[in-house]
Short mmCIF file of C-alpha atoms (C1' of nucleotides) in Angstrom, two decimals:
data_model
loop_
_atom_site.label_atom_id
_atom_site.label_comp_id
_atom_site.label_asym_id
_atom_site.label_seq_id
_atom_site.Cartn_x
_atom_site.Cartn_y
_atom_site.Cartn_z
CA MET Y 1 132.74 86.12 72.90
CA HIS Y 2 130.42 86.36 76.13
CA LYS Y 3 128.68 83.49 79.02
CA TYR Y 4 125.36 84.86 77.70
CA LYS Y 5 124.35 86.84 75.33
CA ASN Y 6 121.87 89.31 74.88
CA ILE Y 7 121.34 89.06 78.81
CA SER Y 8 119.49 92.86 79.29
CA SER Y 9 120.30 95.45 81.56
CA PRO Y 10 117.52 95.58 83.64
CA VAL Y 11 117.89 91.42 83.83
CA ILE Y 12 121.28 91.84 84.91
CA ARG Y 13 120.89 94.64 87.60
CA ARG Y 14 117.71 92.15 89.57
CA LEU Y 15 120.03 89.17 89.81
CA PRO Y 16 122.02 90.44 93.07
CA ARG Y 17 118.33 90.83 94.17
CA TYR Y 18 117.22 87.38 93.64
CA TYR Y 19 120.40 85.95 95.30
CA ARG Y 20 120.21 88.60 98.10
CA PHE Y 21 116.38 86.90 98.92
CA LEU Y 22 117.78 83.53 98.27
CA GLY Y 23 120.47 83.99 100.55
CA GLU Y 24 117.43 85.36 103.64
CA LEU Y 25 115.44 82.40 102.67
CA MET Y 26 118.08 79.68 102.93
CA ASP Y 27 118.68 81.50 106.55
CA ILE Y 28 115.38 81.35 107.71
CA GLY Y 29 115.08 77.54 106.77
CA VAL Y 30 113.28 77.28 103.14
CA THR Y 31 113.99 75.48 101.05
CA ARG Y 32 111.60 75.62 97.91
CA ILE Y 33 109.59 78.47 96.60
CA SER Y 34 107.48 79.10 93.32
CA SER Y 35 107.66 82.38 91.53
CA ARG Y 36 104.49 83.10 93.07
CA GLU Y 37 105.61 83.21 96.17
CA LEU Y 38 108.82 84.96 95.53
CA SER Y 39 106.82 87.60 93.50
CA ASP Y 40 105.03 88.66 96.65
CA ARG Y 41 108.00 88.67 99.10
CA MET Y 42 110.52 90.51 96.23
CA GLY Y 43 107.85 92.86 94.74
CA PHE Y 44 108.75 91.55 90.72
CA THR Y 45 105.72 89.98 89.31
CA ALA Y 46 106.15 85.74 88.82
CA SER Y 47 106.05 85.67 85.28
CA GLN Y 48 108.83 88.15 85.68
CA ILE Y 49 110.79 85.93 87.66
CA ARG Y 50 110.29 82.80 85.10
CA GLN Y 51 111.44 85.06 81.99
CA ASP Y 52 114.30 86.33 84.12
CA LEU Y 53 115.87 82.93 85.01
CA ASN Y 54 115.09 81.62 81.68
CA ASN Y 55 117.51 83.98 80.13
CA PHE Y 56 120.07 81.52 81.99
CA GLY Y 57 118.36 78.11 82.15
CA GLY Y 58 115.18 76.16 83.51
CA PHE Y 59 116.28 76.20 87.44
CA GLY Y 60 112.94 74.92 88.72
CA GLN Y 61 110.64 71.99 87.95
CA GLN Y 62 106.78 71.98 86.93
CA GLY Y 63 104.42 71.50 89.98
CA TYR Y 64 106.92 72.00 92.61
CA GLY Y 65 109.11 74.87 92.16
CA TYR Y 66 112.53 76.23 92.67
CA SER Y 67 114.89 74.83 95.10
CA VAL Y 68 116.02 77.77 97.21
CA GLU Y 69 119.82 75.81 97.73
CA SER Y 70 120.41 75.12 94.08
CA LEU Y 71 118.90 78.63 92.37
CA TYR Y 72 120.96 80.45 95.23
CA THR Y 73 123.71 78.85 93.71
CA GLU Y 74 123.00 78.85 90.21
CA ILE Y 75 122.36 82.62 90.51
CA GLY Y 76 126.12 82.54 92.11
CA HIS Y 77 127.50 80.88 89.04
CA ILE Y 78 126.03 83.29 86.87
CA LEU Y 79 127.07 86.67 88.47
CA GLY Y 80 130.44 84.69 88.60
CA LEU Y 81 130.99 85.00 91.98
CA ASP Y 82 132.93 82.11 91.91
CA HIS Y 83 136.07 83.57 90.05
CA GLN Y 84 138.86 85.45 91.48
CA TYR Y 85 139.84 88.70 90.78
CA LYS Y 86 142.52 91.23 91.94
CA ALA Y 87 141.39 94.73 92.93
CA ILE Y 88 143.08 98.10 94.03
CA MET Y 89 141.85 100.60 95.25
CA ILE Y 90 142.45 104.37 94.58
CA GLY Y 91 141.72 107.16 97.48
CA ALA Y 92 142.03 106.08 101.14
CA GLY Y 93 140.32 109.32 101.83
CA ASN Y 94 136.29 108.68 104.04
CA LEU Y 95 134.97 107.12 101.44
CA GLY Y 96 137.86 104.91 100.03
CA LYS Y 97 138.56 103.82 103.94
CA ALA Y 98 134.53 102.98 104.16
CA VAL Y 99 134.31 101.16 101.61
CA ALA Y 100 138.11 99.77 102.46
CA VAL Y 101 136.41 98.12 105.42
CA HIS Y 102 133.14 97.63 105.09
CA MET Y 103 132.67 95.61 101.81
CA SER Y 104 132.94 91.88 101.97
CA PHE Y 105 135.21 91.54 99.02
CA GLU Y 106 135.91 88.03 99.04
CA LYS Y 107 132.27 87.04 99.26
CA ARG Y 108 132.34 88.42 95.99
CA GLY Y 109 135.39 86.72 94.99
CA PHE Y 110 137.54 90.07 94.84
CA ASN Y 111 140.84 90.11 96.56
CA LEU Y 112 141.98 93.70 97.54
CA ILE Y 113 145.27 93.52 97.30
CA GLY Y 114 146.75 97.43 97.54
CA ILE Y 115 145.36 101.08 98.12
CA PHE Y 116 146.97 103.87 96.78
CA ASP Y 117 146.84 107.71 97.34
CA ASN Y 118 149.09 111.05 96.90
CA ASP Y 119 148.80 112.17 100.24
CA LYS Y 120 152.10 111.61 101.85
CA ARG Y 121 150.71 111.89 105.87
CA LYS Y 122 148.67 108.83 104.81
CA VAL Y 123 151.07 106.81 102.24
CA GLY Y 124 152.39 103.85 104.78
CA THR Y 125 149.38 103.73 107.16
CA LEU Y 126 147.58 100.62 107.53
CA VAL Y 127 143.73 100.21 106.12
CA ARG Y 128 142.31 96.71 106.40
CA ASN Y 129 145.50 95.40 107.32
CA ILE Y 130 146.83 97.09 103.59
CA PRO Y 131 149.14 99.86 103.90
CA VAL Y 132 148.72 102.57 101.51
CA THR Y 133 151.04 103.09 98.55
CA ASP Y 134 151.56 106.16 97.08
CA LEU Y 135 150.18 106.51 93.58
CA SER Y 136 153.37 107.15 91.94
CA GLU Y 137 154.10 103.84 92.20
CA LEU Y 138 151.12 102.65 90.56
CA GLU Y 139 152.19 101.17 87.85
CA SER Y 140 155.37 98.91 88.92
CA PHE Y 141 152.92 97.76 91.37
CA CYS Y 142 149.67 96.66 88.62
CA ARG Y 143 152.50 95.42 86.33
CA ASP Y 144 153.97 93.25 89.39
CA ASN Y 145 150.49 91.63 90.72
CA SER Y 146 148.36 91.25 87.54
CA VAL Y 147 145.48 94.04 89.06
CA ASP Y 148 142.26 93.21 87.55
CA VAL Y 149 139.86 96.06 88.64
CA ALA Y 150 140.46 99.50 90.08
CA ILE Y 151 138.27 100.74 92.25
CA PHE Y 152 137.95 104.48 92.27
CA CYS Y 153 137.53 106.41 95.88
CA VAL Y 154 138.83 110.26 94.44
CA PRO Y 155 137.73 113.62 93.79
CA LYS Y 156 136.03 113.82 90.36
CA THR Y 157 138.78 116.45 89.34
CA ALA Y 158 140.96 113.49 89.86
CA THR Y 159 139.90 110.65 88.01
CA PRO Y 160 140.40 110.83 84.77
CA GLU Y 161 143.98 111.27 84.91
CA ILE Y 162 144.50 107.97 87.27
CA ALA Y 163 142.27 106.26 84.50
CA ASP Y 164 144.35 107.42 81.75
CA ARG Y 165 147.42 105.62 83.61
CA LEU Y 166 145.65 102.43 84.42
CA HIS Y 167 143.61 102.41 80.79
CA THR Y 168 147.39 103.09 79.34
CA ILE Y 169 148.94 99.47 81.41
CA GLY Y 170 145.50 97.61 80.28
CA ILE Y 171 143.75 97.74 83.65
CA LYS Y 172 139.53 98.67 81.97
CA ASN Y 173 137.62 97.02 84.99
CA TYR Y 174 136.29 100.11 87.31
CA TRP Y 175 133.68 100.36 90.06
CA ASN Y 176 133.65 103.99 90.23
CA PHE Y 177 132.57 105.99 93.21
CA SER Y 178 133.71 109.62 92.10
CA HIS Y 179 131.49 111.72 90.53
CA TYR Y 180 132.92 111.36 86.98
CA ASP Y 181 131.62 109.53 84.17
CA ILE Y 182 134.68 107.16 83.09
CA SER Y 183 132.16 105.05 80.80
CA MET Y 184 132.42 108.26 78.38
CA ARG Y 185 136.13 108.72 78.10
CA TYR Y 186 136.96 105.27 76.71
CA ASP Y 187 135.00 102.42 74.49
CA ASP Y 188 136.56 98.89 75.46
CA VAL Y 189 136.37 99.67 79.53
CA ILE Y 190 133.69 97.97 82.06
CA VAL Y 191 132.68 100.95 84.52
CA GLU Y 192 129.95 100.24 87.67
CA ASN Y 193 129.57 103.18 89.16
CA VAL Y 194 128.09 104.08 92.41
CA HIS Y 195 127.31 107.55 92.45
CA MET Y 196 125.79 108.43 95.61
CA ASN Y 197 125.09 112.47 94.71
CA ASP Y 198 122.52 111.05 91.96
CA SER Y 199 121.13 109.21 94.44
CA LEU Y 200 120.79 111.67 96.51
CA MET Y 201 119.45 114.06 94.21
CA ILE Y 202 116.79 111.04 93.14
CA LEU Y 203 115.77 111.01 97.10
CA CYS Y 204 115.36 115.14 96.84
CA TYR Y 205 113.04 114.74 93.31
CA ARG Y 206 110.93 112.08 95.07
CA ILE Y 207 110.39 114.02 98.36
CA SER Y 208 110.07 117.59 96.92
CA ASP Y 209 107.42 115.63 94.34
CA GLU Y 210 105.37 114.13 96.89
CA ASN Y 211 104.89 116.93 98.97
CA ASP Y 212 103.76 119.29 96.05
CA PHE Y 213 105.19 122.78 96.83
CA PRO Y 214 103.08 124.78 94.08
CA GLN Y 215 104.60 128.09 94.64
CA GLU Y 216 107.55 126.47 93.14
CA LYS Y 217 106.12 125.07 89.95
CA MET Y 218 107.86 126.16 87.02
CA ALA Y 219 109.72 129.61 88.28
CA GLU Y 220 111.08 131.62 86.07
CA MET B 1 98.77 115.33 94.08
CA HIS B 2 102.20 115.76 92.74
CA LYS B 3 104.61 118.93 91.35
CA TYR B 4 105.01 116.77 87.99
CA LYS B 5 102.73 114.08 86.42
CA ASN B 6 103.82 110.36 85.21
CA ILE B 7 107.30 111.20 84.97
CA SER B 8 109.29 108.23 84.82
CA SER B 9 111.61 106.43 86.56
CA PRO B 10 114.47 106.18 83.69
CA VAL B 11 113.46 110.32 83.29
CA ILE B 12 113.98 110.96 86.78
CA ARG B 13 117.52 108.75 87.86
CA ARG B 14 118.72 110.95 84.22
CA LEU B 15 117.98 114.39 85.90
CA PRO B 16 121.10 114.01 88.21
CA ARG B 17 123.42 113.48 85.26
CA TYR B 18 122.14 115.76 82.89
CA TYR B 19 122.25 118.43 86.06
CA ARG B 20 126.27 117.19 86.68
CA PHE B 21 127.07 117.66 83.08
CA LEU B 22 125.78 121.46 83.09
CA GLY B 23 128.01 121.67 85.92
CA GLU B 24 130.65 120.87 84.41
CA LEU B 25 129.80 122.98 81.02
CA MET B 26 129.19 126.14 83.49
CA ASP B 27 132.62 125.45 84.78
CA ILE B 28 134.32 125.68 81.61
CA GLY B 29 132.39 128.46 80.60
CA VAL B 30 130.25 127.10 78.03
CA THR B 31 126.49 129.19 77.78
CA ARG B 32 124.66 127.52 75.38
CA ILE B 33 124.29 124.02 74.02
CA SER B 34 122.10 122.23 71.48
CA SER B 35 120.62 118.74 72.18
CA ARG B 36 123.14 117.24 70.09
CA GLU B 37 125.89 118.56 71.65
CA LEU B 38 125.00 117.89 75.08
CA SER B 39 124.24 113.93 73.35
CA ASP B 40 127.83 113.69 71.97
CA ARG B 41 129.21 114.74 75.36
CA MET B 42 126.88 112.45 77.61
CA GLY B 43 126.13 109.23 75.79
CA PHE B 44 121.95 109.99 75.15
CA THR B 45 120.33 110.73 71.81
CA ALA B 46 119.53 114.16 71.10
CA SER B 47 115.95 112.74 70.73
CA GLN B 48 115.70 111.47 74.27
CA ILE B 49 117.17 115.00 75.33
CA ARG B 50 114.51 116.79 74.34
CA GLN B 51 112.02 114.57 75.37
CA ASP B 52 112.84 114.03 78.81
CA LEU B 53 113.52 118.10 79.11
CA ASN B 54 109.59 118.90 77.51
CA ASN B 55 108.86 116.51 80.45
CA PHE B 56 108.97 119.79 82.41
CA GLY B 57 108.59 122.27 80.02
CA GLY B 58 110.14 124.43 77.30
CA PHE B 59 113.54 125.04 77.86
CA GLY B 60 115.24 125.32 74.79
CA GLN B 61 114.71 128.36 72.16
CA GLN B 62 114.82 126.59 68.29
CA GLY B 63 117.53 127.77 66.42
CA TYR B 64 119.43 128.33 69.21
CA GLY B 65 119.49 125.12 71.65
CA TYR B 66 119.58 126.19 75.49
CA SER B 67 120.90 128.21 77.79
CA VAL B 68 123.78 126.02 80.07
CA GLU B 69 123.33 128.06 82.98
CA SER B 70 119.44 128.72 83.10
CA LEU B 71 118.75 125.07 82.45
CA TYR B 72 121.28 123.73 85.37
CA THR B 73 118.94 126.00 87.23
CA GLU B 74 115.76 124.80 86.06
CA ILE B 75 116.73 121.44 86.18
CA GLY B 76 117.78 122.09 89.68
CA HIS B 77 114.48 123.16 90.50
CA ILE B 78 112.66 120.47 89.12
CA LEU B 79 114.77 117.93 91.32
CA GLY B 80 113.76 120.17 94.70
CA LEU B 81 117.50 121.27 95.31
CA ASP B 82 116.15 124.56 96.85
CA HIS B 83 113.99 122.67 99.21
CA GLN B 84 115.14 122.16 103.01
CA TYR B 85 115.15 118.87 104.42
CA LYS B 86 116.19 117.87 107.70
CA ALA B 87 118.08 114.62 108.12
CA ILE B 88 119.40 111.98 110.68
CA MET B 89 122.35 109.32 110.03
CA ILE B 90 121.26 105.58 111.64
CA GLY B 91 124.80 103.68 112.37
CA ALA B 92 127.96 105.82 112.93
CA GLY B 93 130.31 102.89 111.54
CA ASN B 94 132.77 102.65 109.18
CA LEU B 95 130.45 103.62 106.44
CA GLY B 96 127.81 105.83 108.50
CA LYS B 97 130.59 108.26 109.03
CA ALA B 98 132.05 107.79 105.85
CA VAL B 99 128.53 109.52 104.41
CA ALA B 100 128.30 111.84 106.68
CA VAL B 101 131.77 113.75 105.84
CA HIS B 102 132.17 112.82 102.39
CA MET B 103 128.83 114.02 101.21
CA SER B 104 127.97 117.82 100.80
CA PHE B 105 124.48 117.34 102.00
CA GLU B 106 123.42 121.72 101.87
CA LYS B 107 124.24 121.75 98.38
CA ARG B 108 121.45 119.31 98.12
CA GLY B 109 119.02 120.71 100.33
CA PHE B 110 120.12 118.57 103.39
CA ASN B 111 120.64 119.07 106.45
CA LEU B 112 122.15 116.69 108.79
CA ILE B 113 120.89 117.53 112.30
CA GLY B 114 121.85 113.84 114.14
CA ILE B 115 123.46 111.16 114.26
CA PHE B 116 122.55 108.04 116.08
CA ASP B 117 124.38 104.81 117.25
CA ASN B 118 123.48 101.56 119.70
CA ASP B 119 127.36 101.45 120.42
CA LYS B 120 127.86 103.14 124.15
CA ARG B 121 131.69 103.60 123.29
CA LYS B 122 130.76 105.72 120.28
CA VAL B 123 127.66 108.24 121.90
CA GLY B 124 129.39 111.41 122.49
CA THR B 125 131.95 111.33 119.94
CA LEU B 126 131.74 113.97 117.00
CA VAL B 127 131.31 112.86 114.22
CA ARG B 128 131.43 115.84 111.26
CA ASN B 129 131.19 118.23 114.31
CA ILE B 130 127.27 116.52 115.29
CA PRO B 131 127.49 114.30 118.43
CA VAL B 132 126.75 111.00 118.16
CA THR B 133 123.34 109.90 120.04
CA ASP B 134 122.19 106.92 121.56
CA LEU B 135 119.70 105.16 120.03
CA SER B 136 117.32 104.84 122.71
CA GLU B 137 117.16 108.81 122.45
CA LEU B 138 115.85 108.69 118.74
CA GLU B 139 112.02 109.28 119.01
CA SER B 140 113.02 111.97 121.76
CA PHE B 141 115.02 113.91 119.01
CA CYS B 142 112.74 112.99 116.30
CA ARG B 143 109.62 114.76 118.05
CA ASP B 144 111.80 117.81 119.14
CA ASN B 145 113.33 118.32 115.75
CA SER B 146 110.60 117.66 112.88
CA VAL B 147 112.83 115.20 111.02
CA ASP B 148 112.38 114.84 107.44
CA VAL B 149 114.43 112.02 106.22
CA ALA B 150 116.57 109.11 108.05
CA ILE B 151 119.95 107.66 106.66
CA PHE B 152 120.26 103.76 107.10
CA CYS B 153 123.76 103.17 107.78
CA VAL B 154 123.39 100.18 109.58
CA PRO B 155 123.97 95.85 109.52
CA LYS B 156 120.61 94.89 107.77
CA THR B 157 119.84 92.69 110.63
CA ALA B 158 119.24 96.52 112.29
CA THR B 159 117.15 97.95 110.02
CA PRO B 160 113.92 96.55 110.49
CA GLU B 161 113.56 97.39 114.01
CA ILE B 162 114.88 100.63 113.15
CA ALA B 163 112.69 101.13 110.42
CA ASP B 164 109.61 100.46 112.79
CA ARG B 165 109.94 103.00 115.22
CA LEU B 166 110.58 105.54 112.45
CA HIS B 167 107.54 104.65 110.37
CA THR B 168 105.81 104.49 113.52
CA ILE B 169 106.37 108.30 114.56
CA GLY B 170 106.06 109.37 110.91
CA ILE B 171 109.43 109.70 109.36
CA LYS B 172 109.18 107.90 105.88
CA ASN B 173 111.48 109.22 103.78
CA TYR B 174 114.74 106.76 103.44
CA TRP B 175 118.02 107.10 102.28
CA ASN B 176 119.17 103.70 102.74
CA PHE B 177 122.64 102.04 102.24
CA SER B 178 121.41 99.27 104.28
CA HIS B 179 121.39 95.72 102.32
CA TYR B 180 117.54 95.25 103.35
CA ASP B 181 114.90 96.37 101.43
CA ILE B 182 113.31 98.82 103.22
CA SER B 183 110.82 99.15 100.35
CA MET B 184 108.84 96.02 100.44
CA ARG B 185 107.69 96.72 104.31
CA TYR B 186 105.59 99.20 104.25
CA ASP B 187 103.62 100.44 101.08
CA ASP B 188 103.90 104.74 102.28
CA VAL B 189 106.81 105.11 101.97
CA ILE B 190 109.87 106.86 99.73
CA VAL B 191 112.95 104.60 100.15
CA GLU B 192 116.24 105.60 97.58
CA ASN B 193 118.81 102.58 97.78
CA VAL B 194 122.20 102.88 97.98
CA HIS B 195 123.40 98.65 97.40
CA MET B 196 126.82 98.80 96.67
CA ASN B 197 127.13 95.00 97.38
CA ASP B 198 124.55 94.22 94.31
CA SER B 199 126.67 97.00 92.71
CA LEU B 200 130.11 95.00 92.93
CA MET B 201 128.08 91.91 91.99
CA ILE B 202 126.34 93.39 89.26
CA LEU B 203 130.46 94.33 88.38
CA CYS B 204 131.58 90.30 88.18
CA TYR B 205 128.91 89.79 86.27
CA ARG B 206 130.10 92.09 83.89
CA ILE B 207 134.02 91.03 83.99
CA SER B 208 133.07 87.36 84.07
CA ASP B 209 130.77 87.29 81.34
CA GLU B 210 133.39 89.67 79.07
CA ASN B 211 135.72 87.39 80.31
CA ASP B 212 133.99 84.14 79.10
CA PHE B 213 134.73 81.15 80.74
CA PRO B 214 133.33 78.18 79.32
CA GLN B 215 134.21 75.51 81.39
CA GLU B 216 132.11 77.33 84.20
CA LYS B 217 128.96 77.38 81.85
CA MET B 218 125.94 75.99 83.65
CA ALA B 219 127.99 73.57 85.78
CA GLU B 220 125.41 71.11 87.66
"C1'" DT I 1 96.74 60.26 88.25
"C1'" DA I 2 95.12 65.08 89.35
"C1'" DG I 3 96.90 69.38 90.75
"C1'" DA I 4 100.88 72.34 90.83
"C1'" DT I 5 103.82 75.01 88.14
"C1'" DT I 6 107.17 75.66 85.51
"C1'" DG I 7 108.64 77.73 80.67
"C1'" DT I 8 107.85 79.23 76.08
"C1'" DT I 9 104.89 81.91 72.81
"C1'" DA I 10 101.90 85.72 72.70
"C1'" DA I 11 100.27 90.29 73.63
"C1'" DT I 12 100.21 94.54 75.60
"C1'" DC I 13 102.59 97.93 77.78
"C1'" DG I 14 106.18 101.83 78.13
"C1'" DA I 15 110.22 104.29 76.47
"C1'" DT I 16 113.28 105.30 72.79
"C1'" DT I 17 114.57 106.74 68.60
"C1'" DA I 18 112.94 108.84 64.23
"C1'" DA I 19 111.06 112.26 62.10
"C1'" DC I 20 109.21 116.95 60.50
"C1'" DA I 21 106.30 121.08 61.10
"C1'" DA I 22 107.19 125.24 64.37
"C1'" DT I 23 109.76 129.00 64.86
"C1'" DC I 24 113.42 131.30 67.00
"C1'" DT M 1 115.06 135.96 55.27
"C1'" DA M 2 117.81 131.46 55.36
"C1'" DG M 3 119.16 128.35 58.78
"C1'" DA M 4 119.14 125.55 62.82
"C1'" DT M 5 117.43 123.60 66.27
"C1'" DT M 6 113.62 122.73 69.57
"C1'" DG M 7 108.86 120.42 70.71
"C1'" DT M 8 105.97 117.12 69.80
"C1'" DT M 9 103.99 113.80 67.04
"C1'" DA M 10 104.32 108.92 64.99
"C1'" DA M 11 107.42 104.96 64.74
"C1'" DT M 12 109.91 101.36 66.47
"C1'" DC M 13 111.49 98.93 69.42
"C1'" DG M 14 112.34 96.07 73.86
"C1'" DA M 15 110.54 94.82 78.27
"C1'" DT M 16 106.60 93.57 80.51
"C1'" DT M 17 102.42 90.35 81.49
"C1'" DA M 18 99.45 87.35 80.31
"C1'" DA M 19 98.16 82.98 78.83
"C1'" DC M 20 98.87 77.98 78.36
"C1'" DA M 21 100.90 73.90 76.79
"C1'" DA M 22 104.52 70.43 78.85
"C1'" DT M 23 105.87 68.11 82.73
"C1'" DC M 24 107.15 67.36 87.38
#
DNA sequence: TAGATTGTTAATCGATTAACAATC
DNA sequence: TAGATTGTTAATCGATTAACAATC
């Protein structure tokens, strides 16, 4: 049971980019745009843009192009930004605090209602005006509040145990900042990863590859 | 001039994952592994694993498999983790501080040597034992310290101007947390993005799609 | 209407998977 | 040696690009 069927992962991953660029176009007062112009600005081919959008419906008009505002709204609908989800955060360390404070959850339909940590010194302190709760109260809190999503900002060693607890009580949507692959552990969960460490290694590869230090080649 | 030629992006993006899993195998004392076993643990096909690795050389042995430790070391070399790069961070807000404190830069060959912000109240404070410097000193600092990489942790409105300044003085490798597409602005830069906002929207799509609210379907 | 640009089908390109000979 | 598993070629699958008829 899916709203749109057979949408491939590459298409889905481009949607936020479209949304972002259309938002910027609105900000600077552009009201209509052709796939060709979008192509120039975004670096996708015009053909790909039209293919992507036509997975969800015909939002353009022949001879005219696309209305920036209505396309923006449509993609917002497609992304489901008009839904409301209750989220909790696990881990109130540096990363957890930064994500909690930094993200505009409301704009994306997420409502952060709880933050958990097992460090007694953190329990009771406020992050984004939300009191940090002891991790032992995780289950009772979730049962009282119909939580939809858990955000993992804990070290990788702590992740599997907490994921098990959440999975047991039926919370199966995860935004994962921990360096642990939750998706390999269950087959009925939705996991979106932000693997900063992986990203940094990819940057390292690209820089090293560009710089081409021949003496390094395949040491052994 | 590249160390390895024609390595496709999907392959590169899988390398850190291999590296991570091999590290975990070492931790639990596994010394050898076949592509089949790795496949079971990681969720890639055995065929893909062998194809991926053979882009860089033949690291296995027929009838035996791969040595976990030497494969781990090899992938580290391939990723360039044994190089040393000097990095600066732009932006000492919540996100910048969290990234600065949270990441093990040294393990990936990065040495964070400077943090910049234009907020006078932040200038002089310590983050990870590094004093925050006024953004106006960016150019002089970079000229004195041969900086390789800039990490963007500033709002998207501030990004293009700072990117221009860095580009002008020859710093062209960026780790980008800002919601601005630096790569569209220049054609001679290396940009690796961590777009947390995009990631959150993708999660939103997946949850909404799974939940299948029919009344939402293609309103308009 | 004529010009422009979409929606959509067909062609191409690239990445993944399967198969198997080489070989440890 | 026999068994196992790689390295690598061939087959398949899927995603991107090109082309063009439909239509605003």
